mmCIF file of C-alpha atoms in Angstrom:
data_model
loop_
_atom_site.group_PDB
_atom_site.id
_atom_site.type_symbol
_atom_site.label_atom_id
_atom_site.label_comp_id
_atom_site.label_asym_id
_atom_site.label_seq_id
_atom_site.Cartn_x
_atom_site.Cartn_y
_atom_site.Cartn_z
ATOM 1 C CA MET R 1 -1.077 -145.545 -6.536
ATOM 2 C CA HIS R 2 2.342 -144.646 -5.204
ATOM 3 C CA VAL R 3 3.482 -141.355 -6.784
ATOM 4 C CA LEU R 4 6.847 -139.628 -6.391
ATOM 5 C CA TYR R 5 6.964 -135.956 -7.331
ATOM 6 C CA VAL R 6 10.456 -134.614 -8.064
ATOM 7 C CA ALA R 7 10.720 -130.875 -7.395
ATOM 8 C CA GLN R 8 13.762 -128.782 -8.191
ATOM 9 C CA THR R 9 12.236 -125.909 -6.175
ATOM 10 C CA PHE R 10 9.900 -126.416 -3.268
ATOM 11 C CA HIS R 11 8.576 -125.158 0.047
ATOM 12 C CA PRO R 12 9.529 -122.868 1.697
ATOM 13 C CA VAL R 13 10.317 -121.192 -1.629
ATOM 14 C CA ILE R 14 7.141 -119.494 -2.781
ATOM 15 C CA GLY R 15 6.052 -119.394 -6.417
ATOM 16 C CA GLY R 16 3.612 -120.912 -8.895
ATOM 17 C CA ALA R 17 5.657 -124.060 -9.598
ATOM 18 C CA GLU R 18 6.205 -124.672 -5.907
ATOM 19 C CA ARG R 19 2.504 -124.302 -5.224
ATOM 20 C CA TYR R 20 1.756 -126.598 -8.133
ATOM 21 C CA ILE R 21 3.637 -129.527 -6.549
ATOM 22 C CA ASP R 22 2.323 -128.826 -3.065
ATOM 23 C CA GLU R 23 -1.326 -128.517 -4.071
ATOM 24 C CA LEU R 24 -1.231 -131.426 -6.535
ATOM 25 C CA ALA R 25 0.480 -133.695 -3.977
ATOM 26 C CA THR R 26 -2.079 -132.631 -1.339
ATOM 27 C CA ALA R 27 -5.048 -133.278 -3.638
ATOM 28 C CA MET R 28 -3.719 -136.686 -4.736
ATOM 29 C CA ALA R 29 -3.111 -137.690 -1.141
ATOM 30 C CA ALA R 30 -6.664 -136.691 -0.314
ATOM 31 C CA ARG R 31 -7.787 -139.065 -3.016
ATOM 32 C CA GLY R 32 -6.157 -141.948 -1.119
ATOM 33 C CA HIS R 33 -2.812 -142.286 -2.926
ATOM 34 C CA GLU R 34 0.539 -142.597 -1.242
ATOM 35 C CA ILE R 35 2.448 -139.455 -2.141
ATOM 36 C CA HIS R 36 6.108 -138.530 -1.752
ATOM 37 C CA VAL R 37 7.991 -135.407 -2.780
ATOM 38 C CA LEU R 38 11.737 -135.394 -3.514
ATOM 39 C CA ALA R 39 13.133 -131.870 -3.169
ATOM 40 C CA PRO R 40 16.468 -130.088 -2.604
ATOM 41 C CA HIS R 41 17.791 -129.271 0.844
ATOM 42 C CA ILE R 42 17.224 -125.597 1.760
ATOM 43 C CA ARG R 43 20.536 -123.938 2.578
ATOM 44 C CA GLY R 44 21.134 -124.119 6.330
ATOM 45 C CA ARG R 45 18.195 -126.499 6.851
ATOM 46 C CA ARG R 46 18.138 -130.276 6.652
ATOM 47 C CA GLU R 47 14.509 -131.002 7.341
ATOM 48 C CA GLY R 48 12.554 -133.795 5.791
ATOM 49 C CA GLY R 49 9.497 -135.771 6.786
ATOM 50 C CA ARG R 50 6.080 -134.233 6.508
ATOM 51 C CA GLY R 51 5.293 -131.589 3.929
ATOM 52 C CA PRO R 52 4.143 -128.033 4.809
ATOM 53 C CA VAL R 53 1.890 -127.876 7.848
ATOM 54 C CA GLY R 54 -1.338 -129.776 7.354
ATOM 55 C CA ARG R 55 -0.211 -131.700 4.275
ATOM 56 C CA ARG R 56 -0.607 -135.469 3.923
ATOM 57 C CA TYR R 57 2.546 -136.403 2.053
ATOM 58 C CA ARG R 58 6.205 -137.084 2.893
ATOM 59 C CA VAL R 59 9.139 -134.935 1.775
ATOM 60 C CA HIS R 60 12.541 -136.383 1.098
ATOM 61 C CA ARG R 61 15.415 -133.884 0.858
ATOM 62 C CA ILE R 62 18.695 -134.398 -1.072
ATOM 63 C CA SER R 63 21.436 -132.123 -2.262
ATOM 64 C CA PHE R 64 21.196 -130.961 -5.873
ATOM 65 C CA MET R 65 21.031 -127.660 -7.732
ATOM 66 C CA GLU R 66 17.715 -125.905 -7.289
ATOM 67 C CA GLY R 67 15.580 -124.685 -10.109
ATOM 68 C CA TRP R 68 15.551 -125.474 -13.755
ATOM 69 C CA LYS R 69 18.653 -124.314 -15.599
ATOM 70 C CA ILE R 70 20.507 -124.951 -18.795
ATOM 71 C CA GLY R 71 24.136 -125.477 -19.764
ATOM 72 C CA PRO R 72 26.496 -128.419 -19.802
ATOM 73 C CA LEU R 73 27.136 -128.486 -16.008
ATOM 74 C CA TYR R 74 23.433 -128.607 -15.221
ATOM 75 C CA HIS R 75 22.606 -131.181 -17.877
ATOM 76 C CA ALA R 76 25.520 -133.295 -16.567
ATOM 77 C CA ARG R 77 23.599 -133.712 -13.334
ATOM 78 C CA ALA R 78 20.911 -135.715 -15.159
ATOM 79 C CA LEU R 79 22.700 -139.067 -14.624
ATOM 80 C CA PRO R 80 23.645 -138.842 -10.928
ATOM 81 C CA LEU R 81 20.331 -137.205 -10.087
ATOM 82 C CA GLY R 82 18.516 -139.834 -12.100
ATOM 83 C CA LEU R 83 20.264 -142.540 -10.106
ATOM 84 C CA ARG R 84 19.069 -140.909 -6.867
ATOM 85 C CA VAL R 85 15.505 -140.718 -8.187
ATOM 86 C CA LEU R 86 15.669 -144.320 -9.371
ATOM 87 C CA ASP R 87 16.850 -145.511 -5.973
ATOM 88 C CA LEU R 88 14.119 -143.718 -4.051
ATOM 89 C CA ALA R 89 11.444 -144.697 -6.582
ATOM 90 C CA ARG R 90 12.430 -148.375 -6.151
ATOM 91 C CA ARG R 91 12.398 -148.148 -2.382
ATOM 92 C CA LEU R 92 8.988 -146.502 -2.378
ATOM 93 C CA GLY R 93 7.556 -148.796 -5.047
ATOM 94 C CA ALA R 94 6.600 -145.692 -7.074
ATOM 95 C CA ASP R 95 4.162 -146.400 -9.864
ATOM 96 C CA ILE R 96 4.517 -142.864 -11.248
ATOM 97 C CA VAL R 97 7.523 -140.498 -11.146
ATOM 98 C CA HIS R 98 6.246 -136.990 -11.945
ATOM 99 C CA LEU R 99 8.882 -134.329 -12.703
ATOM 100 C CA GLN R 100 8.233 -130.682 -11.823
ATOM 101 C CA TYR R 101 10.294 -129.620 -14.831
ATOM 102 C CA PRO R 102 11.593 -131.588 -17.823
ATOM 103 C CA ASN R 103 15.217 -130.566 -17.385
ATOM 104 C CA PRO R 104 17.542 -132.081 -16.557
ATOM 105 C CA LEU R 105 15.817 -135.327 -15.454
ATOM 106 C CA ALA R 106 13.987 -136.014 -18.702
ATOM 107 C CA LEU R 107 17.420 -136.996 -20.076
ATOM 108 C CA SER R 108 17.462 -139.816 -17.497
ATOM 109 C CA SER R 109 13.877 -140.937 -18.071
ATOM 110 C CA ARG R 110 14.893 -144.307 -19.504
ATOM 111 C CA LEU R 111 17.038 -144.918 -16.444
ATOM 112 C CA ILE R 112 14.243 -143.984 -14.050
ATOM 113 C CA ARG R 113 11.775 -146.189 -15.939
ATOM 114 C CA SER R 114 14.085 -149.140 -15.515
ATOM 115 C CA GLY R 115 12.825 -149.309 -11.965
ATOM 116 C CA GLY R 116 9.323 -150.156 -13.146
ATOM 117 C CA GLY R 117 7.677 -146.767 -12.665
ATOM 118 C CA ARG R 118 6.321 -144.558 -15.441
ATOM 119 C CA VAL R 119 7.719 -141.038 -15.933
ATOM 120 C CA VAL R 120 5.632 -137.906 -16.510
ATOM 121 C CA THR R 121 6.670 -134.220 -16.612
ATOM 122 C CA THR R 122 4.854 -130.917 -16.326
ATOM 123 C CA VAL R 123 6.021 -128.063 -18.526
ATOM 124 C CA HIS R 124 5.062 -124.636 -17.154
ATOM 125 C CA GLY R 125 6.170 -122.271 -19.949
ATOM 126 C CA SER R 126 9.467 -120.397 -19.531
ATOM 127 C CA GLU R 127 11.566 -123.548 -19.620
ATOM 128 C CA VAL R 128 10.495 -124.109 -23.279
ATOM 129 C CA HIS R 129 12.305 -120.937 -24.365
ATOM 130 C CA PHE R 130 15.417 -121.722 -22.352
ATOM 131 C CA LEU R 131 15.608 -125.269 -23.785
ATOM 132 C CA ALA R 132 15.003 -124.105 -27.342
ATOM 133 C CA ASP R 133 18.067 -121.830 -27.119
ATOM 134 C CA ASP R 134 20.391 -124.536 -25.811
ATOM 135 C CA ARG R 135 21.859 -127.464 -27.761
ATOM 136 C CA LEU R 136 21.360 -130.043 -25.014
ATOM 137 C CA GLY R 137 18.082 -128.371 -24.239
ATOM 138 C CA ARG R 138 16.861 -129.158 -27.773
ATOM 139 C CA LEU R 139 17.784 -132.773 -27.125
ATOM 140 C CA THR R 140 15.441 -132.661 -24.161
ATOM 141 C CA PHE R 141 12.495 -132.068 -26.538
ATOM 142 C CA ARG R 142 13.381 -135.200 -28.490
ATOM 143 C CA VAL R 143 13.685 -137.208 -25.273
ATOM 144 C CA MET R 144 10.270 -135.849 -24.046
ATOM 145 C CA ASP R 145 8.686 -136.954 -27.314
ATOM 146 C CA ARG R 146 10.397 -140.374 -27.345
ATOM 147 C CA ASP R 147 10.903 -141.550 -23.791
ATOM 148 C CA LEU R 148 8.404 -139.909 -21.457
ATOM 149 C CA ASP R 149 5.042 -141.538 -20.821
ATOM 150 C CA ALA R 150 3.253 -138.204 -20.863
ATOM 151 C CA VAL R 151 3.917 -134.440 -21.031
ATOM 152 C CA ILE R 152 1.543 -132.141 -19.168
ATOM 153 C CA ALA R 153 1.288 -128.555 -20.396
ATOM 154 C CA VAL R 154 -0.333 -126.043 -18.019
ATOM 155 C CA SER R 155 -1.610 -123.817 -20.809
ATOM 156 C CA ASP R 156 -2.469 -123.778 -24.485
ATOM 157 C CA TYR R 157 0.535 -121.486 -25.053
ATOM 158 C CA THR R 158 2.907 -124.066 -23.547
ATOM 159 C CA ARG R 159 1.386 -126.863 -25.631
ATOM 160 C CA ASP R 160 1.908 -124.858 -28.843
ATOM 161 C CA ARG R 161 5.478 -124.073 -27.989
ATOM 162 C CA LEU R 162 6.186 -127.758 -27.289
ATOM 163 C CA VAL R 163 4.726 -128.722 -30.660
ATOM 164 C CA GLU R 164 6.824 -126.065 -32.384
ATOM 165 C CA ASN R 165 9.864 -127.743 -30.859
ATOM 166 C CA GLY R 166 9.081 -131.247 -32.041
ATOM 167 C CA VAL R 167 6.916 -132.824 -29.330
ATOM 168 C CA ARG R 168 4.013 -134.564 -31.039
ATOM 169 C CA PRO R 169 0.570 -133.221 -30.079
ATOM 170 C CA GLY R 170 -0.603 -136.669 -29.068
ATOM 171 C CA ARG R 171 2.094 -136.801 -26.358
ATOM 172 C CA ILE R 172 0.899 -133.595 -24.747
ATOM 173 C CA HIS R 173 -1.999 -133.249 -22.302
ATOM 174 C CA VAL R 174 -3.181 -129.776 -21.413
ATOM 175 C CA VAL R 175 -4.247 -129.562 -17.784
ATOM 176 C CA TYR R 176 -4.828 -126.048 -16.523
ATOM 177 C CA ASN R 177 -3.650 -125.069 -13.003
ATOM 178 C CA GLY R 178 -6.016 -124.737 -10.082
ATOM 179 C CA THR R 179 -6.545 -123.070 -6.737
ATOM 180 C CA ASP R 180 -8.464 -123.863 -3.552
ATOM 181 C CA PRO R 181 -11.858 -122.102 -3.486
ATOM 182 C CA GLY R 182 -12.230 -123.157 0.153
ATOM 183 C CA ARG R 183 -9.270 -121.045 1.186
ATOM 184 C CA PHE R 184 -9.674 -118.170 -1.251
ATOM 185 C CA ARG R 185 -13.175 -116.836 -0.702
ATOM 186 C CA PRO R 186 -14.810 -113.384 -1.188
ATOM 187 C CA ALA R 187 -15.046 -110.924 1.690
ATOM 188 C CA ALA R 188 -18.423 -109.843 3.006
ATOM 189 C CA GLU R 189 -17.608 -106.330 1.797
ATOM 190 C CA LYS R 190 -15.309 -105.481 -1.108
ATOM 191 C CA ARG R 191 -13.088 -102.402 -1.212
ATOM 192 C CA TRP R 192 -13.983 -101.600 -4.797
ATOM 193 C CA GLU R 193 -11.387 -98.837 -5.128
ATOM 194 C CA ARG R 194 -8.575 -101.206 -4.099
ATOM 195 C CA ILE R 195 -6.341 -102.685 -6.853
ATOM 196 C CA PHE R 196 -4.225 -105.624 -5.824
ATOM 197 C CA THR R 197 -1.342 -107.481 -7.360
ATOM 198 C CA ALA R 198 0.930 -110.236 -6.009
ATOM 199 C CA CYS R 199 4.063 -111.306 -7.837
ATOM 200 C CA ARG R 200 7.793 -111.769 -7.748
ATOM 201 C CA MET R 201 9.685 -108.528 -8.603
ATOM 202 C CA VAL R 202 11.293 -109.732 -11.771
ATOM 203 C CA PRO R 203 11.389 -108.257 -15.335
ATOM 204 C CA ARG R 204 8.566 -110.362 -16.757
ATOM 205 C CA LYS R 205 6.219 -109.038 -14.081
ATOM 206 C CA ASP R 206 5.794 -105.692 -15.783
ATOM 207 C CA ILE R 207 5.192 -103.479 -12.755
ATOM 208 C CA PRO R 208 6.434 -100.359 -14.595
ATOM 209 C CA THR R 209 3.490 -100.603 -17.001
ATOM 210 C CA LEU R 210 1.104 -100.981 -14.062
ATOM 211 C CA LEU R 211 2.557 -97.918 -12.308
ATOM 212 C CA ARG R 212 2.287 -95.813 -15.452
ATOM 213 C CA ALA R 213 -1.305 -97.011 -15.895
ATOM 214 C CA MET R 214 -2.034 -96.169 -12.271
ATOM 215 C CA ALA R 215 -0.871 -92.585 -12.847
ATOM 216 C CA ILE R 216 -3.526 -92.269 -15.562
ATOM 217 C CA VAL R 217 -6.232 -94.011 -13.447
ATOM 218 C CA ARG R 218 -5.683 -91.528 -10.641
ATOM 219 C CA GLU R 219 -6.675 -88.653 -12.921
ATOM 220 C CA THR R 220 -10.214 -90.081 -12.975
ATOM 221 C CA ALA R 221 -10.710 -92.476 -10.052
ATOM 222 C CA GLU R 222 -9.820 -92.374 -6.334
ATOM 223 C CA ALA R 223 -8.149 -95.782 -6.477
ATOM 224 C CA ASP R 224 -5.188 -97.180 -4.543
ATOM 225 C CA LEU R 225 -2.755 -99.950 -5.466
ATOM 226 C CA VAL R 226 -1.371 -102.610 -3.149
ATOM 227 C CA ILE R 227 1.614 -104.690 -4.392
ATOM 228 C CA ALA R 228 2.643 -107.876 -2.598
ATOM 229 C CA GLY R 229 5.881 -109.703 -3.325
ATOM 230 C CA ASP R 230 9.615 -109.197 -3.357
ATOM 231 C CA GLY R 231 12.567 -109.663 -5.678
ATOM 232 C CA PRO R 232 15.578 -108.015 -7.312
ATOM 233 C CA GLU R 233 13.515 -105.310 -9.029
ATOM 234 C CA ARG R 234 11.656 -104.086 -5.967
ATOM 235 C CA THR R 235 13.843 -101.077 -5.182
ATOM 236 C CA ARG R 236 13.627 -99.862 -8.780
ATOM 237 C CA PHE R 237 9.853 -100.225 -8.808
ATOM 238 C CA GLU R 238 9.496 -98.323 -5.477
ATOM 239 C CA ARG R 239 11.648 -95.496 -6.843
ATOM 240 C CA MET R 240 9.590 -95.360 -10.007
ATOM 241 C CA ALA R 241 6.307 -95.123 -7.974
ATOM 242 C CA HIS R 242 7.783 -92.191 -6.068
ATOM 243 C CA ASP R 243 9.004 -90.453 -9.250
ATOM 244 C CA LEU R 244 5.471 -90.781 -10.759
ATOM 245 C CA GLY R 245 4.018 -89.056 -7.692
ATOM 246 C CA LEU R 246 2.219 -92.204 -6.578
ATOM 247 C CA GLY R 247 3.726 -92.413 -3.106
ATOM 248 C CA GLY R 248 0.439 -91.713 -1.412
ATOM 249 C CA CYS R 249 -1.631 -94.313 -3.291
ATOM 250 C CA VAL R 250 0.756 -97.213 -3.927
ATOM 251 C CA ARG R 251 1.980 -99.505 -1.180
ATOM 252 C CA PHE R 252 4.625 -102.215 -1.470
ATOM 253 C CA LEU R 253 3.993 -104.891 1.195
ATOM 254 C CA GLY R 254 6.750 -107.397 0.528
ATOM 255 C CA VAL R 255 6.064 -111.127 0.935
ATOM 256 C CA LEU R 256 2.785 -111.931 2.627
ATOM 257 C CA ASP R 257 1.921 -115.000 4.694
ATOM 258 C CA GLU R 258 -0.925 -117.034 3.372
ATOM 259 C CA ASN R 259 -3.580 -115.509 5.681
ATOM 260 C CA GLU R 260 -2.644 -111.996 4.618
ATOM 261 C CA LEU R 261 -2.579 -112.983 0.965
ATOM 262 C CA ILE R 262 -6.064 -114.461 1.252
ATOM 263 C CA ARG R 263 -7.321 -111.327 3.030
ATOM 264 C CA HIS R 264 -6.012 -108.949 0.355
ATOM 265 C CA HIS R 265 -7.421 -111.055 -2.485
ATOM 266 C CA ALA R 266 -10.824 -111.149 -0.710
ATOM 267 C CA GLU R 267 -11.000 -107.390 -0.085
ATOM 268 C CA ALA R 268 -9.708 -106.147 -3.440
ATOM 269 C CA GLY R 269 -12.051 -104.722 -6.044
ATOM 270 C CA LEU R 270 -9.681 -105.548 -8.951
ATOM 271 C CA PHE R 271 -6.679 -107.809 -9.423
ATOM 272 C CA VAL R 272 -4.040 -106.885 -12.058
ATOM 273 C CA LEU R 273 -1.009 -109.067 -12.905
ATOM 274 C CA PRO R 274 1.043 -107.195 -15.518
ATOM 275 C CA ALA R 275 3.282 -109.391 -17.623
ATOM 276 C CA VAL R 276 5.524 -109.218 -20.670
ATOM 277 C CA TYR R 277 7.923 -111.579 -22.418
ATOM 278 C CA ASP R 278 11.444 -111.018 -21.127
ATOM 279 C CA PRO R 279 13.686 -111.432 -24.234
ATOM 280 C CA VAL R 280 16.892 -111.260 -22.242
ATOM 281 C CA GLY R 281 16.032 -114.084 -19.871
ATOM 282 C CA GLY R 282 13.539 -115.807 -22.129
ATOM 283 C CA ASP R 283 11.091 -115.665 -19.237
ATOM 284 C CA VAL R 284 7.344 -115.636 -19.763
ATOM 285 C CA GLU R 285 4.193 -116.084 -17.663
ATOM 286 C CA GLY R 286 3.339 -119.787 -17.996
ATOM 287 C CA PHE R 287 -0.172 -119.462 -16.580
ATOM 288 C CA GLY R 288 -0.630 -117.276 -13.481
ATOM 289 C CA ILE R 289 -2.079 -119.120 -10.524
ATOM 290 C CA ALA R 290 -2.501 -115.727 -8.811
ATOM 291 C CA PHE R 291 -5.299 -114.980 -11.295
ATOM 292 C CA LEU R 292 -7.184 -118.055 -10.022
ATOM 293 C CA GLU R 293 -6.752 -116.995 -6.380
ATOM 294 C CA ALA R 294 -8.318 -113.647 -7.263
ATOM 295 C CA MET R 295 -11.130 -115.273 -9.261
ATOM 296 C CA ALA R 296 -11.915 -117.574 -6.305
ATOM 297 C CA SER R 297 -12.178 -114.432 -4.220
ATOM 298 C CA ARG R 298 -14.785 -113.085 -6.625
ATOM 299 C CA THR R 299 -12.401 -110.397 -7.826
ATOM 300 C CA PRO R 300 -12.284 -109.258 -11.473
ATOM 301 C CA VAL R 301 -8.889 -109.863 -13.130
ATOM 302 C CA ILE R 302 -6.782 -108.119 -15.778
ATOM 303 C CA GLY R 303 -3.621 -109.595 -17.252
ATOM 304 C CA GLY R 304 -1.145 -109.083 -20.053
ATOM 305 C CA ASP R 305 -1.947 -110.916 -23.286
ATOM 306 C CA VAL R 306 1.245 -112.964 -23.235
ATOM 307 C CA GLY R 307 2.293 -116.585 -22.604
ATOM 308 C CA GLY R 308 -0.223 -118.715 -20.829
ATOM 309 C CA VAL R 309 -2.219 -115.896 -19.340
ATOM 310 C CA PRO R 310 -5.130 -116.223 -21.845
ATOM 311 C CA SER R 311 -5.739 -119.788 -20.582
ATOM 312 C CA ALA R 312 -6.692 -118.269 -17.169
ATOM 313 C CA VAL R 313 -7.984 -114.795 -18.041
ATOM 314 C CA ARG R 314 -10.996 -115.239 -20.308
ATOM 315 C CA PRO R 315 -13.838 -112.950 -21.447
ATOM 316 C CA GLY R 316 -16.565 -112.840 -18.837
ATOM 317 C CA TRP R 317 -14.387 -112.731 -15.732
ATOM 318 C CA GLY R 318 -11.237 -111.099 -17.074
ATOM 319 C CA MET R 319 -9.667 -108.671 -19.538
ATOM 320 C CA LEU R 320 -6.399 -108.787 -21.423
ATOM 321 C CA TYR R 321 -4.322 -105.773 -22.342
ATOM 322 C CA ARG R 322 -1.499 -105.310 -24.823
ATOM 323 C CA PRO R 323 1.776 -106.059 -22.975
ATOM 324 C CA GLY R 324 3.744 -102.916 -22.252
ATOM 325 C CA ASP R 325 0.856 -100.592 -23.265
ATOM 326 C CA HIS R 326 0.030 -98.631 -20.111
ATOM 327 C CA ARG R 327 -2.719 -96.680 -21.766
ATOM 328 C CA ASP R 328 -4.538 -99.808 -22.825
ATOM 329 C CA LEU R 329 -4.154 -101.158 -19.307
ATOM 330 C CA ALA R 330 -5.367 -97.935 -17.721
ATOM 331 C CA GLY R 331 -8.476 -97.977 -19.963
ATOM 332 C CA LYS R 332 -9.390 -101.488 -18.915
ATOM 333 C CA MET R 333 -8.774 -100.745 -15.233
ATOM 334 C CA LEU R 334 -11.074 -97.753 -15.441
ATOM 335 C CA ARG R 335 -13.828 -99.788 -17.099
ATOM 336 C CA VAL R 336 -13.937 -102.073 -14.068
ATOM 337 C CA LEU R 337 -13.364 -99.407 -11.406
ATOM 338 C CA LEU R 338 -16.094 -97.108 -12.720
ATOM 339 C CA ASP R 339 -18.731 -99.799 -13.367
ATOM 340 C CA ARG R 340 -19.642 -101.531 -10.115
ATOM 341 C CA ASP R 341 -22.231 -103.836 -11.778
ATOM 342 C CA LEU R 342 -19.652 -105.012 -14.324
ATOM 343 C CA ALA R 343 -17.105 -105.663 -11.538
ATOM 344 C CA ARG R 344 -19.655 -107.735 -9.607
ATOM 345 C CA GLU R 345 -20.619 -109.740 -12.682
ATOM 346 C CA MET R 346 -17.009 -110.398 -13.601
ATOM 347 C CA GLY R 347 -16.217 -111.492 -10.039
ATOM 348 C CA ALA R 348 -19.182 -113.894 -9.873
ATOM 349 C CA ARG R 349 -18.278 -115.502 -13.185
ATOM 350 C CA GLY R 350 -14.657 -115.869 -12.110
ATOM 351 C CA ARG R 351 -15.561 -117.732 -8.919
ATOM 352 C CA ALA R 352 -17.994 -119.930 -10.840
ATOM 353 C CA ALA R 353 -15.127 -120.803 -13.267
ATOM 354 C CA VAL R 354 -12.896 -121.792 -10.314
ATOM 355 C CA LEU R 355 -15.611 -123.961 -8.792
ATOM 356 C CA ASP R 356 -16.243 -125.669 -12.112
ATOM 357 C CA THR R 357 -12.787 -125.949 -13.700
ATOM 358 C CA TYR R 358 -9.833 -124.146 -12.053
ATOM 359 C CA ASN R 359 -9.556 -126.033 -8.766
ATOM 360 C CA TRP R 360 -7.059 -128.591 -7.500
ATOM 361 C CA ASP R 361 -9.690 -131.343 -7.101
ATOM 362 C CA ARG R 362 -10.433 -131.109 -10.819
ATOM 363 C CA VAL R 363 -6.734 -130.939 -11.671
ATOM 364 C CA ALA R 364 -6.029 -134.057 -9.535
ATOM 365 C CA GLU R 365 -8.952 -135.843 -11.114
ATOM 366 C CA ARG R 366 -7.630 -135.288 -14.636
ATOM 367 C CA ILE R 367 -4.051 -136.157 -13.715
ATOM 368 C CA GLU R 368 -5.144 -139.254 -11.822
ATOM 369 C CA SER R 369 -7.015 -140.385 -14.906
ATOM 370 C CA LEU R 370 -3.868 -139.766 -17.010
ATOM 371 C CA TYR R 371 -1.802 -141.858 -14.557
ATOM 372 C CA ARG R 372 -4.273 -144.721 -14.902
ATOM 373 C CA GLU R 373 -4.168 -144.599 -18.685
ATOM 374 C CA ILE R 374 -0.367 -144.678 -18.566
ATOM 375 C CA LEU R 375 -0.240 -147.647 -16.232
ATOM 376 C CA GLU R 376 -2.864 -149.533 -18.237
ATOM 377 C CA ALA R 377 -0.902 -148.924 -21.447
ATOM 378 C CA ALA R 378 2.256 -150.171 -19.739
ATOM 379 C CA GLY R 379 0.511 -153.441 -18.805
ATOM 380 C CA HIS R 380 -0.114 -152.729 -15.165
ATOM 381 C CA SER R 381 -3.301 -154.054 -13.684
ATOM 382 C CA MET R 382 -5.170 -151.745 -11.384
ATOM 383 C CA VAL R 383 -6.117 -153.150 -8.005
ATOM 384 C CA TYR R 384 -8.816 -151.201 -6.088
ATOM 385 C CA VAL R 385 -8.458 -151.028 -2.312
ATOM 386 C CA ASN R 386 -11.263 -149.173 -0.544
ATOM 387 C CA GLY R 387 -12.129 -147.660 -3.906
ATOM 388 C CA VAL R 388 -8.615 -146.292 -4.568
ATOM 389 C CA PRO R 389 -6.740 -147.604 -7.593
ATOM 390 C CA ARG R 390 -3.338 -149.210 -6.970
ATOM 391 C CA ALA R 391 -1.015 -150.540 -9.600
ATOM 392 C CA GLY R 392 -0.823 -154.308 -9.329
ATOM 393 C CA ASP R 393 1.247 -156.979 -11.092
ATOM 394 C CA PRO R 394 3.263 -155.213 -13.795
ATOM 395 C CA TYR R 395 2.820 -158.221 -16.084
ATOM 396 C CA ALA R 396 -0.948 -158.439 -15.710
ATOM 397 C CA THR R 397 -3.114 -156.936 -18.427
ATOM 398 C CA ASN R 398 -6.597 -156.746 -16.910
ATOM 399 C CA TRP R 399 -8.166 -154.170 -14.593
ATOM 400 C CA VAL R 400 -9.294 -155.780 -11.393
ATOM 401 C CA ARG R 401 -11.646 -154.416 -8.733
ATOM 402 C CA LEU R 402 -11.303 -156.314 -5.428
ATOM 403 C CA PRO R 403 -14.100 -156.544 -2.884
ATOM 404 C CA VAL R 404 -13.677 -154.139 0.048
#
């Protein structure tokens, strides 16, 4: 198949949605498909060509507003941006155009489909709340239900919110996120007293609750906390750690390169990703790929019971705490920190879950199967070349396997 992924945010920006496109494109390319990514220019840089180092797909850069947003000016970009996507999809012979976010391009899905390709979108979580609070955003739900060939939700929470906003359940396919258990692996020796978190410093990443919980934990356990990431709230969080008397046991590392991130996940005895629903921004944790990276590293995980987190953090390898309740969080942290056998068991079960379910090979397998179903339903034959399915004559109706 020829697949074009359309990313409103992409490398070198770092975040779950950016990793989603990169990892999915990489896994699909490894399965023998021709993969392209359309992404915005990075300010001051005009690079295109190959993806991030070591990736087997091509990146095309154009000028358009980054990220998913709402409002008339942003939705107005749907038509001109849709024309750009249509032009590239035609030139590439794209069988599938897969949108990183539904807005604004879902509004141009009929236009994009006029080029012969099928249109799919992934919905991560927060965008559902933004769209539901915006008039044109609510139109996007109707378009998703009517015009898109499939809607992929990364969590059960996201699926339920889509259904609440009028997208029929039969149009939605829940495909959980993944990670790479070959890159994220356990260290030979764990630092069981080390608590690690990695996140953007934004309101929905509830670092204040984690810091208050850490103050309670320190009354009982000699634990330390390492926080990776950056963002607009970092200075406030650092000041709060100092005010709580945690300066000697809490470190803020800023943004880590991949090797350092892997090392900290591998060494940690516990991973905590605090999260709450941000009512001001409508922001919520859609899934939490960082949980999977910790699980692959055989590290127990604790997360806030909000948004899509319960789709990743399940009994056996993880614990959920009441969002904003630092005493509940502290109690669960101490359960893991003070029971080494429990921590080991949770870590082993978490890695097993990644190897079985939460990995990009499994994600790509499920999405590839969905692509095939879409193309078959649209009347495309599937031609197999060296065992890899390629969409054939758009007017043919039979699946064909050619000799290799």
